Short mmCIF file of C-alpha atoms and ligand atoms in Angstrom, two decimals:
data_model
loop_
_atom_site.label_atom_id
_atom_site.label_comp_id
_atom_site.label_asym_id
_atom_site.label_seq_id
_atom_site.Cartn_x
_atom_site.Cartn_y
_atom_site.Cartn_z
CA MET A 1 2.45 -2.27 -27.99
CA ARG A 2 -0.78 -0.35 -28.27
CA VAL A 3 -2.55 1.30 -25.57
CA ASN A 4 -6.22 2.89 -25.56
CA LEU A 5 -7.30 4.97 -22.58
CA THR A 6 -9.37 8.00 -21.81
CA ILE A 7 -7.63 11.23 -20.64
CA ASN A 8 -9.74 13.90 -19.38
CA GLY A 9 -12.71 12.52 -20.98
CA HIS A 10 -11.15 12.11 -24.40
CA PRO A 11 -10.31 8.54 -25.70
CA ARG A 12 -6.95 8.04 -27.45
CA GLY A 13 -4.67 5.28 -28.57
CA ASP A 14 -0.99 5.11 -29.16
CA GLU A 15 1.70 2.70 -29.92
CA ILE A 16 4.24 2.83 -26.97
CA GLU A 17 7.11 0.94 -25.60
CA PRO A 18 5.97 -1.33 -22.79
CA ARG A 19 8.45 0.41 -20.40
CA LEU A 20 6.96 3.92 -20.78
CA LEU A 21 5.89 5.23 -17.53
CA LEU A 22 2.38 6.84 -17.38
CA VAL A 23 3.85 10.26 -16.43
CA HIS A 24 6.00 10.34 -19.48
CA TYR A 25 3.19 9.07 -21.69
CA LEU A 26 1.02 12.01 -20.46
CA ARG A 27 3.83 14.56 -20.80
CA ASP A 28 5.71 13.59 -23.88
CA VAL A 29 3.12 11.68 -25.93
CA ALA A 30 -0.21 13.32 -24.85
CA GLY A 31 1.50 16.58 -24.51
CA LEU A 32 -0.07 17.28 -21.16
CA THR A 33 2.74 18.79 -19.18
CA GLY A 34 0.68 19.84 -16.11
CA THR A 35 1.67 16.62 -14.53
CA HIS A 36 5.07 17.21 -12.97
CA VAL A 37 7.98 14.89 -12.63
CA GLY A 38 9.83 15.45 -9.09
CA CYS A 39 11.62 12.55 -7.43
CA GLU A 40 10.90 9.89 -9.87
CA THR A 41 11.06 7.42 -6.91
CA THR A 42 7.42 7.42 -5.60
CA LEU A 43 8.10 9.89 -2.69
CA CYS A 44 7.19 13.40 -3.71
CA GLY A 45 3.70 13.01 -5.41
CA ALA A 46 4.36 15.78 -8.09
CA CYS A 47 3.27 13.21 -10.63
CA THR A 48 -0.20 12.37 -8.87
CA VAL A 49 -2.97 11.75 -11.42
CA LEU A 50 -6.28 9.97 -11.05
CA LEU A 51 -6.36 6.51 -12.62
CA ASP A 52 -10.18 5.38 -12.69
CA GLY A 53 -10.73 7.94 -9.90
CA LYS A 54 -7.97 7.06 -7.60
CA ALA A 55 -4.84 9.10 -6.79
CA VAL A 56 -1.59 7.37 -8.10
CA LYS A 57 1.89 8.31 -8.63
CA SER A 58 2.28 8.25 -12.33
CA CYS A 59 6.03 7.77 -12.16
CA THR A 60 5.37 4.36 -10.76
CA VAL A 61 2.70 3.30 -13.16
CA LEU A 62 3.37 1.86 -16.69
CA ALA A 63 1.30 3.42 -19.41
CA ALA A 64 0.66 -0.16 -20.19
CA GLN A 65 -1.02 -0.75 -16.86
CA ALA A 66 -3.36 2.08 -17.65
CA ASP A 67 -4.58 0.53 -20.94
CA GLY A 68 -8.41 0.63 -20.84
CA ALA A 69 -8.43 2.94 -17.85
CA SER A 70 -9.57 6.67 -17.47
CA VAL A 71 -7.12 9.11 -16.60
CA THR A 72 -7.55 12.54 -15.08
CA THR A 73 -4.80 15.20 -15.01
CA VAL A 74 -4.76 18.59 -13.67
CA GLU A 75 -5.76 19.67 -17.08
CA GLY A 76 -9.08 17.93 -16.82
CA LEU A 77 -10.18 19.72 -13.48
CA ALA A 78 -11.46 23.04 -15.07
CA LYS A 79 -14.87 22.73 -16.66
CA ASP A 80 -16.42 24.97 -19.28
CA GLY A 81 -13.91 27.61 -18.53
CA GLY A 82 -14.62 27.54 -14.83
CA LEU A 83 -12.04 26.55 -12.08
CA HIS A 84 -12.65 23.41 -10.19
CA PRO A 85 -13.21 24.25 -6.44
CA ILE A 86 -9.88 22.79 -5.65
CA GLN A 87 -8.11 25.14 -8.06
CA GLU A 88 -10.18 28.02 -6.65
CA GLY A 89 -9.15 27.07 -3.29
CA PHE A 90 -5.33 27.12 -3.94
CA TRP A 91 -5.87 30.51 -5.62
CA GLU A 92 -7.92 32.00 -2.85
CA GLU A 93 -5.83 30.54 0.06
CA HIS A 94 -2.38 31.02 -1.43
CA GLY A 95 -1.90 27.20 -1.59
CA LEU A 96 1.28 27.56 -3.64
CA GLN A 97 4.53 29.42 -4.05
CA CYS A 98 6.59 27.90 -7.00
CA GLY A 99 3.70 25.67 -7.96
CA TYR A 100 5.76 22.58 -8.69
CA CYS A 101 3.98 20.33 -6.15
CA THR A 102 0.51 21.81 -6.77
CA PRO A 103 -0.98 19.68 -9.59
CA GLY A 104 -0.12 16.59 -7.51
CA MET A 105 -1.49 18.20 -4.50
CA MET A 106 -4.65 18.94 -6.11
CA MET A 107 -5.16 15.54 -7.53
CA ALA A 108 -4.51 13.86 -4.26
CA ALA A 109 -6.98 16.27 -2.82
CA VAL A 110 -9.56 15.40 -5.32
CA ASP A 111 -9.18 11.79 -4.36
CA LEU A 112 -9.92 12.85 -0.70
CA LEU A 113 -12.81 14.95 -1.53
CA SER A 114 -14.34 11.96 -3.44
CA ARG A 115 -14.27 9.85 -0.39
CA THR A 116 -15.42 12.41 2.16
CA THR A 117 -17.24 15.75 1.69
CA ASN A 118 -16.13 17.32 5.03
CA PRO A 119 -12.64 16.10 6.05
CA SER A 120 -11.04 17.15 9.23
CA GLU A 121 -7.69 18.96 9.23
CA ASP A 122 -6.08 15.60 10.49
CA GLU A 123 -7.82 13.68 7.55
CA ILE A 124 -6.53 16.42 5.06
CA ARG A 125 -2.99 16.09 6.41
CA HIS A 126 -3.08 12.30 6.22
CA ALA A 127 -4.41 12.22 2.74
CA LEU A 128 -1.71 14.46 1.55
CA GLU A 129 1.12 12.51 3.16
CA GLY A 130 2.33 11.20 -0.13
CA ASN A 131 2.86 14.74 -1.42
CA LEU A 132 5.70 17.08 -0.52
CA CYS A 133 5.89 20.81 -0.92
CA ARG A 134 9.08 22.65 -0.39
CA CYS A 135 7.77 26.00 -0.23
CA THR A 136 4.45 26.69 1.50
CA GLY A 137 4.84 24.93 4.93
CA TYR A 138 1.60 23.13 4.01
CA GLN A 139 -0.66 25.43 6.24
CA HIS A 140 -2.05 27.21 3.15
CA ILE A 141 -2.46 23.86 1.32
CA ILE A 142 -4.62 22.59 4.08
CA LYS A 143 -6.86 25.77 4.00
CA ALA A 144 -7.17 25.41 0.11
CA VAL A 145 -8.57 21.92 0.55
CA GLN A 146 -11.01 23.08 3.33
CA TYR A 147 -12.05 25.94 0.90
CA ALA A 148 -12.63 23.44 -1.72
CA ALA A 149 -14.59 21.09 0.49
CA GLU A 150 -16.88 23.80 1.82
CA LYS A 151 -17.42 25.03 -1.70
CA MET A 152 -18.42 21.59 -2.87
CA ARG A 153 -20.59 21.05 -0.11
CA ALA A 154 -22.49 24.20 -0.65
CA ALA A 155 -22.82 23.39 -4.41
CA ALA A 156 -24.12 20.02 -3.38
CA GLY A 157 -26.68 21.79 -1.18
CA ARG A 158 -25.20 20.10 2.15
CA MET B 1 14.75 6.95 -14.66
CA PHE B 2 12.91 4.21 -16.47
CA PRO B 3 13.03 0.32 -16.60
CA GLY B 4 15.00 -1.71 -19.02
CA GLN B 5 12.94 -3.32 -21.94
CA PHE B 6 10.50 -5.92 -21.44
CA GLU B 7 7.36 -7.48 -23.00
CA TYR B 8 3.98 -6.70 -21.10
CA HIS B 9 1.40 -9.38 -20.85
CA ARG B 10 -2.00 -8.90 -19.02
CA ALA B 11 -3.31 -12.14 -17.68
CA THR B 12 -7.02 -12.75 -18.18
CA SER B 13 -7.31 -15.68 -15.80
CA ILE B 14 -5.34 -17.55 -13.27
CA LYS B 15 -4.74 -20.29 -15.66
CA ASP B 16 -3.59 -17.65 -18.31
CA ALA B 17 -1.16 -16.36 -15.78
CA LEU B 18 0.24 -19.70 -14.99
CA ASP B 19 0.48 -20.68 -18.65
CA LEU B 20 2.57 -17.53 -19.21
CA LEU B 21 4.64 -18.14 -16.33
CA LYS B 22 5.48 -21.72 -17.63
CA GLN B 23 6.09 -20.32 -21.20
CA PHE B 24 8.60 -17.56 -20.06
CA GLY B 25 10.01 -19.30 -16.94
CA ASP B 26 12.80 -17.43 -15.27
CA ASP B 27 12.59 -14.56 -17.93
CA ALA B 28 9.20 -13.42 -16.41
CA LYS B 29 8.15 -11.65 -13.33
CA LEU B 30 4.52 -11.41 -12.03
CA LEU B 31 3.33 -7.86 -11.80
CA GLY B 32 0.88 -6.71 -9.04
CA GLY B 33 0.58 -3.09 -8.23
CA GLY B 34 4.23 -2.60 -9.26
CA HIS B 35 5.06 -0.32 -6.29
CA SER B 36 8.06 -2.52 -5.31
CA LEU B 37 8.78 -4.05 -8.65
CA ILE B 38 8.86 -0.86 -10.81
CA PRO B 39 11.14 1.07 -8.50
CA MET B 40 13.39 -1.98 -8.55
CA MET B 41 13.30 -2.04 -12.49
CA LYS B 42 14.06 1.59 -12.67
CA LEU B 43 17.17 0.86 -10.56
CA ARG B 44 17.97 -2.07 -12.84
CA LEU B 45 17.98 -4.14 -9.60
CA ALA B 46 15.32 -6.31 -11.55
CA GLN B 47 15.34 -6.60 -15.36
CA PRO B 48 12.65 -9.22 -16.28
CA ALA B 49 12.14 -9.72 -20.00
CA HIS B 50 8.53 -10.39 -19.53
CA LEU B 51 5.99 -8.90 -17.02
CA ILE B 52 2.73 -10.78 -16.39
CA ASP B 53 0.13 -8.36 -14.95
CA VAL B 54 -2.25 -10.33 -12.73
CA THR B 55 -4.38 -7.29 -11.46
CA LYS B 56 -7.05 -7.55 -14.09
CA ILE B 57 -7.83 -11.16 -13.00
CA ALA B 58 -11.40 -10.71 -11.63
CA GLU B 59 -10.96 -13.60 -9.27
CA LEU B 60 -7.80 -12.12 -7.75
CA CYS B 61 -9.56 -8.76 -6.94
CA ALA B 62 -12.41 -10.21 -4.98
CA ILE B 63 -12.94 -10.16 -1.24
CA GLY B 64 -15.51 -12.70 0.23
CA GLU B 65 -16.53 -15.11 3.04
CA SER B 66 -16.33 -18.88 2.34
CA ASN B 67 -16.25 -21.96 4.62
CA GLY B 68 -16.24 -19.62 7.64
CA LYS B 69 -13.05 -17.67 6.54
CA ILE B 70 -12.55 -14.40 5.01
CA ALA B 71 -10.89 -14.82 1.74
CA ILE B 72 -9.01 -11.82 -0.01
CA GLY B 73 -7.81 -12.06 -3.62
CA ALA B 74 -4.10 -11.45 -4.14
CA ALA B 75 -4.70 -8.46 -6.35
CA ALA B 76 -6.98 -6.58 -3.90
CA THR B 77 -5.26 -3.29 -3.30
CA HIS B 78 -4.28 -1.97 0.17
CA ASP B 79 -6.90 0.68 -0.17
CA THR B 80 -9.55 -1.97 -1.05
CA VAL B 81 -8.54 -4.11 1.94
CA ALA B 82 -8.47 -1.02 4.26
CA ASN B 83 -11.84 0.07 3.39
CA SER B 84 -13.70 -3.14 2.76
CA SER B 85 -16.60 -3.28 5.10
CA LEU B 86 -16.26 -7.15 5.47
CA VAL B 87 -12.60 -6.84 6.34
CA ARG B 88 -13.18 -3.94 8.64
CA ALA B 89 -15.97 -5.75 10.37
CA LYS B 90 -14.38 -9.33 10.82
CA LEU B 91 -10.62 -8.88 10.23
CA GLY B 92 -10.18 -5.40 11.76
CA LEU B 93 -6.40 -5.99 12.31
CA LEU B 94 -5.80 -6.53 8.70
CA ALA B 95 -7.51 -3.44 7.69
CA GLU B 96 -5.58 -1.48 10.27
CA ALA B 97 -2.33 -2.72 8.93
CA ALA B 98 -3.50 -1.97 5.23
CA ALA B 99 -4.47 1.58 6.18
CA ALA B 100 -1.06 2.05 7.78
CA ILE B 101 0.79 1.37 4.39
CA GLY B 102 2.70 4.15 2.85
CA ASP B 103 0.42 6.79 1.61
CA VAL B 104 -2.88 6.96 -0.34
CA GLN B 105 -1.24 6.72 -3.78
CA VAL B 106 0.74 3.70 -2.62
CA ARG B 107 -2.40 2.04 -1.23
CA ASN B 108 -4.27 2.69 -4.46
CA ARG B 109 -1.84 0.68 -6.40
CA GLY B 110 -0.02 -1.78 -4.03
CA THR B 111 -1.62 -5.54 -3.48
CA ILE B 112 -1.72 -7.76 -0.81
CA GLY B 113 -0.08 -10.53 -2.81
CA GLY B 114 2.67 -8.38 -4.15
CA SER B 115 3.49 -7.08 -0.71
CA LEU B 116 3.47 -10.67 0.97
CA THR B 117 5.60 -12.11 -1.85
CA HIS B 118 8.00 -9.11 -1.97
CA ALA B 119 8.53 -9.65 1.87
CA ASP B 120 10.20 -6.41 2.69
CA PRO B 121 11.55 -6.79 6.11
CA ALA B 122 9.71 -3.36 6.82
CA ALA B 123 6.39 -4.23 5.32
CA ASP B 124 3.17 -4.03 7.40
CA TYR B 125 1.14 -6.96 6.27
CA PRO B 126 3.49 -9.68 7.33
CA ALA B 127 3.05 -8.88 10.95
CA ALA B 128 -0.82 -8.80 10.75
CA ALA B 129 -0.72 -12.12 8.55
CA LEU B 130 1.29 -13.82 11.21
CA ALA B 131 -0.84 -12.62 14.21
CA LEU B 132 -3.92 -13.72 12.36
CA GLU B 133 -2.43 -17.02 11.32
CA ALA B 134 -3.34 -16.37 7.88
CA GLU B 135 -3.35 -18.95 5.21
CA ILE B 136 -1.78 -18.29 1.92
CA ARG B 137 -2.87 -20.07 -1.14
CA LEU B 138 -0.21 -20.70 -3.99
CA ASP B 139 -1.64 -21.99 -7.40
CA HIS B 140 0.67 -23.74 -9.80
CA GLU B 141 -0.05 -25.66 -13.09
CA GLY B 142 -2.57 -28.31 -12.31
CA GLY B 143 -3.03 -27.47 -8.58
CA SER B 144 -2.56 -25.39 -5.65
CA ARG B 145 -1.26 -25.57 -2.01
CA THR B 146 -1.92 -23.68 1.21
CA VAL B 147 0.86 -22.46 3.18
CA LYS B 148 0.55 -21.08 6.69
CA ALA B 149 1.86 -17.45 7.20
CA ALA B 150 4.31 -18.97 9.89
CA ASP B 151 5.67 -21.11 7.27
CA PHE B 152 5.61 -18.46 4.48
CA PHE B 153 8.33 -15.83 5.23
CA LEU B 154 11.77 -17.75 5.09
CA ASP B 155 14.40 -14.70 5.17
CA LEU B 156 14.92 -11.16 4.00
CA MET B 157 12.79 -10.76 0.85
CA THR B 158 12.44 -14.58 0.61
CA THR B 159 9.28 -16.55 0.91
CA ALA B 160 7.88 -19.93 0.21
CA VAL B 161 6.67 -19.00 -3.21
CA GLN B 162 8.37 -21.19 -5.72
CA PRO B 163 9.12 -20.61 -9.49
CA GLY B 164 5.95 -21.20 -11.51
CA GLU B 165 3.57 -20.35 -8.59
CA LEU B 166 1.14 -17.67 -8.30
CA LEU B 167 -0.10 -16.22 -4.78
CA THR B 168 -3.99 -16.35 -5.39
CA GLN B 169 -5.41 -15.78 -1.97
CA VAL B 170 -5.05 -14.77 1.60
CA SER B 171 -7.56 -16.26 4.12
CA CYS B 172 -8.04 -15.84 7.69
CA ALA B 173 -10.61 -17.13 10.29
CA PRO B 174 -12.82 -13.90 11.31
CA ILE B 175 -11.57 -12.29 14.72
CA PRO B 176 -14.23 -13.60 17.20
CA SER B 177 -16.17 -10.84 19.00
CA GLY B 178 -14.75 -9.97 22.51
CA THR B 179 -11.31 -10.31 21.02
CA GLY B 180 -8.85 -7.16 21.24
CA TYR B 181 -6.43 -6.31 18.45
CA ALA B 182 -3.99 -3.53 17.32
CA TYR B 183 -1.43 -2.84 14.71
CA LEU B 184 0.91 0.05 15.60
CA LYS B 185 3.96 1.05 13.68
CA HIS B 186 6.80 3.69 14.02
CA PRO B 187 6.74 4.84 10.31
CA HIS B 188 9.84 5.81 8.55
CA PRO B 189 9.33 9.79 8.02
CA ALA B 190 9.95 9.61 4.27
CA SER B 191 8.54 6.28 2.90
CA GLY B 192 6.04 5.35 5.61
CA PHE B 193 7.64 1.98 5.79
CA ALA B 194 7.65 0.36 9.31
CA MET B 195 10.78 1.18 11.21
CA VAL B 196 9.18 -1.38 13.54
CA GLY B 197 5.46 -2.43 13.54
CA ALA B 198 3.77 -4.53 16.11
CA ALA B 199 0.50 -6.54 15.73
CA ALA B 200 -1.44 -7.97 18.77
CA ILE B 201 -4.64 -10.31 19.16
CA VAL B 202 -5.70 -11.11 22.81
CA THR B 203 -8.66 -12.55 24.58
CA LEU B 204 -9.12 -12.27 28.22
CA ASP B 205 -10.86 -14.78 30.63
CA ARG B 206 -13.60 -13.90 33.16
CA ASN B 207 -10.73 -12.96 35.58
CA GLY B 208 -9.15 -10.57 33.38
CA LYS B 209 -6.35 -12.97 32.44
CA PHE B 210 -4.85 -13.62 29.15
CA ALA B 211 -6.64 -16.56 27.55
CA THR B 212 -4.97 -16.15 24.00
CA VAL B 213 -2.20 -13.83 22.94
CA ARG B 214 -0.57 -13.50 19.59
CA VAL B 215 1.95 -10.89 18.96
CA ALA B 216 3.96 -10.30 15.61
CA VAL B 217 6.72 -8.05 14.85
CA THR B 218 7.89 -6.49 11.49
CA GLY B 219 10.70 -4.19 10.77
CA LEU B 220 13.20 -5.43 13.45
CA GLY B 221 15.01 -8.40 11.94
CA PRO B 222 15.32 -9.80 8.21
CA LYS B 223 11.70 -11.05 8.44
CA ALA B 224 8.66 -10.57 10.36
CA PHE B 225 8.19 -13.04 13.25
CA ARG B 226 5.89 -14.29 16.07
CA ALA B 227 7.21 -12.84 19.35
CA ASN B 228 6.88 -16.25 21.12
CA ALA B 229 8.86 -15.22 24.17
CA VAL B 230 6.42 -12.27 24.75
CA GLU B 231 3.24 -14.63 24.30
CA ALA B 232 4.80 -17.22 26.74
CA ALA B 233 5.38 -14.40 29.27
CA LEU B 234 1.74 -13.26 29.03
CA ALA B 235 -0.06 -16.63 28.95
CA GLY B 236 -2.54 -17.04 31.90
CA LYS B 237 -1.20 -13.86 33.49
CA ALA B 238 -3.19 -10.90 34.56
CA ALA B 239 -3.47 -8.25 31.94
CA ASP B 240 -1.95 -5.27 33.96
CA ALA B 241 0.56 -2.76 32.89
CA ALA B 242 3.55 -4.29 34.84
CA THR B 243 2.95 -7.66 33.37
CA ILE B 244 2.66 -6.45 29.74
CA THR B 245 5.78 -4.23 30.35
CA ALA B 246 7.84 -7.00 31.46
CA ALA B 247 6.67 -9.37 28.64
CA ALA B 248 7.20 -6.71 25.92
CA ALA B 249 10.89 -6.24 27.18
CA LYS B 250 11.42 -9.70 25.43
CA SER B 251 10.38 -8.54 22.11
CA ALA B 252 13.86 -8.29 20.63
CA ASP B 253 15.26 -11.30 22.36
CA GLY B 254 17.18 -13.71 20.05
CA ILE B 255 16.55 -11.47 17.00
CA ASP B 256 19.33 -10.41 14.70
CA ALA B 257 18.05 -6.58 14.56
CA LEU B 258 18.62 -4.79 11.35
CA ALA B 259 20.92 -1.58 11.19
CA ASP B 260 20.98 0.85 8.60
CA ILE B 261 21.29 4.59 8.07
CA HIS B 262 17.92 5.17 9.32
CA ALA B 263 18.26 3.29 12.71
CA SER B 264 20.86 1.37 14.54
CA ALA B 265 20.10 -2.22 15.91
CA ASP B 266 19.70 -1.09 19.42
CA TYR B 267 17.31 1.63 18.53
CA ARG B 268 15.16 -0.80 16.42
CA ALA B 269 15.18 -3.03 19.51
CA GLU B 270 13.92 -0.37 21.72
CA LEU B 271 11.21 0.58 19.18
CA ALA B 272 10.12 -3.20 19.22
CA ARG B 273 9.78 -3.25 23.04
CA VAL B 274 7.82 -0.06 22.96
CA TYR B 275 5.52 -0.66 20.07
CA VAL B 276 4.82 -4.42 21.25
CA ARG B 277 3.84 -2.92 24.68
CA ARG B 278 1.59 -0.30 23.21
CA ALA B 279 0.10 -2.85 20.72
CA ILE B 280 -0.77 -5.20 23.55
CA GLN B 281 -2.03 -2.39 25.66
CA ALA B 282 -4.25 -1.27 23.05
CA ALA B 283 -5.50 -4.74 22.21
CA VAL B 284 -6.23 -5.42 26.08
CA ALA B 285 -8.31 -2.12 26.11
CA ARG B 286 -10.38 -3.08 23.14
CA ALA B 287 -10.88 -6.77 24.53
CA LYS B 288 -12.44 -5.03 27.79
CA ALA B 289 -14.41 -2.64 25.81
C1 FAD C 1 6.81 5.29 -1.48
C2 FAD C 1 6.44 3.93 -0.97
C3 FAD C 1 6.06 3.70 0.12
C4 FAD C 1 5.82 2.53 0.77
N1 FAD C 1 5.46 2.25 2.01
C5 FAD C 1 5.11 1.08 2.48
C6 FAD C 1 4.71 0.85 3.98
O1 FAD C 1 4.59 1.80 4.76
N2 FAD C 1 4.46 -0.45 4.37
C7 FAD C 1 4.42 -1.54 3.42
O2 FAD C 1 4.13 -2.50 3.68
N3 FAD C 1 4.67 -1.37 2.14
C8 FAD C 1 5.09 0.01 1.52
N4 FAD C 1 5.30 0.06 0.17
C9 FAD C 1 5.45 -1.09 -0.60
C10 FAD C 1 4.13 -1.35 -1.23
O3 FAD C 1 3.19 -1.85 -0.23
C11 FAD C 1 4.23 -2.30 -2.44
O4 FAD C 1 2.91 -2.13 -3.11
C12 FAD C 1 4.18 -3.80 -2.06
O5 FAD C 1 5.44 -4.03 -1.38
C13 FAD C 1 4.32 -4.71 -3.28
O6 FAD C 1 2.92 -4.90 -3.75
P1 FAD C 1 2.71 -4.69 -5.37
O7 FAD C 1 1.41 -5.18 -5.67
O8 FAD C 1 3.05 -3.31 -5.66
O9 FAD C 1 3.72 -5.62 -6.11
P2 FAD C 1 4.73 -5.63 -7.30
O10 FAD C 1 5.72 -4.57 -7.03
O11 FAD C 1 3.97 -5.73 -8.47
O12 FAD C 1 5.47 -6.92 -7.03
C14 FAD C 1 6.41 -7.23 -5.99
C15 FAD C 1 6.97 -8.70 -6.07
O13 FAD C 1 5.92 -9.62 -5.83
C16 FAD C 1 5.60 -10.47 -7.08
N5 FAD C 1 4.14 -10.64 -7.25
C17 FAD C 1 3.25 -9.73 -7.29
N6 FAD C 1 2.10 -10.24 -7.09
C18 FAD C 1 2.22 -11.71 -7.23
C19 FAD C 1 1.34 -12.80 -7.01
N7 FAD C 1 -0.07 -12.65 -7.07
N8 FAD C 1 1.83 -13.99 -6.66
C20 FAD C 1 3.16 -14.12 -6.74
N9 FAD C 1 4.06 -13.05 -6.88
C21 FAD C 1 3.71 -11.78 -6.90
C22 FAD C 1 6.28 -9.74 -8.07
O14 FAD C 1 6.71 -10.47 -8.99
C23 FAD C 1 7.43 -9.14 -7.37
O15 FAD C 1 8.54 -9.94 -7.30
C24 FAD C 1 5.66 1.36 -0.13
C25 FAD C 1 6.13 1.47 -1.48
C26 FAD C 1 6.45 2.85 -1.90
C27 FAD C 1 6.89 2.88 -3.43
S1 FES C 2 7.88 12.18 -9.43
FE1 FES C 2 6.33 10.58 -9.01
S2 FES C 2 6.34 10.67 -6.72
FE2 FES C 2 8.00 11.99 -7.32
S1 FES C 3 4.66 25.34 -3.85
FE1 FES C 3 6.80 25.01 -4.36
S2 FES C 3 6.90 23.02 -3.93
FE2 FES C 3 4.90 23.34 -3.33
#
């Protein structure tokens, strides 16, 4: 079947098998390997991308379901050579060690920051419940999100 | 891990979905958010030859008020229900249950129609639907019927939905002001599913006695159920801690509690007694506020 979608602002269309999972479409067909595959069972969140602006686990979405949608992956965060505030936050606050969970963490954080500009620590923890990290102990990840929130508020003049 | 081969169909209307269901019969499965079905297909526990995606049917995504009831389209996602201002204002219990499901990624995909039809014994919505006495609309070729939540859940992952039927809408009377409610759960630490979840709706009379009490429990047995023994033990009684604790002690009476690697039957029964007590207490506190 044919799917047409927009990935990181670029429209594209491909012939695919209906059973192709979105994560494999992104990695193997579109060549965007920033989205990771961890558990394959909807638990770890490493495969999180934005589908029409909302964080989803792309190992449990068919590429066919994304037909007509707009997808944002970690590759779509940086704009004009400048890091997205959430990327800067992970950099500045040491929000990663091995980095396996990081793209998914950042996409889940972007969903949160689209809902609230000044999340509490509890809200951040709650929003990242679907993302597992085996290295950092989460503390620095929380700080990375707080950094991004502050930076985005400052940029918006709030 | 990936599913077996199938053909994907995107239904454009309720009629289109019903026509496709008729055309492909037992070879087809309806696809909501896919957050129960796709995992099952990856494990090859389900291998439908045709998937009929119902989530792009505009009518099924709507939430509105009609004939004095709040009507929620079957394809409304958990996130949409949890954040709908109408649901939050008039069916707070349902919004609380929706917000308690899994994690944000799951809530962004899963739908109320899919959750109710899947009828996982540890799902959150069933307890809220029972306590709210929700009505569930099932459409078939040439007509529709309405099933009460009390008659909808039949057994472990078994509901009143018949072959050829599409769940289109869940409707509930708004919760009147002065009514207290709460949905509380003990989440499984990995998946977030309810080890046990309890929904309570109460109103108190002028003397602080229970006027109405509806309590429903999920996660304990093969299907969610109304805790009739608990409700009977509270009816007309003073809403004090001792009465509530004594009534909640009956939460698991007569229920064949589930046991698995996560929790023994005894532990689940104890969780039910504790969470039913807490849910009633929280509902009473809100009714008084
Ligand atoms: C990691 C994870 C954690 C989860 N945690 C929780 C939790 O804490 N609490 C909870 O309650 N649930 C939880 N779930 C389940 C989640 O809520 C699912 O979304 C839900 O059970 C199924 O809804 P769906 O729309 O995804 O349905 P699907 O998976 O698409 O479908 C499920 C079944 O319903 C049928 N169906 C779908 N739509 C209709 C319709 N309109 N009419 C008739 N039949 C239909 C399908 O054919 C299928 O048999 C979790 C799931 C995952 C993956
Ligand atoms: S790979 Fe998708 S949730 Fe783990
Ligand atoms: S940084 Fe290694 S898994 Fe999170």
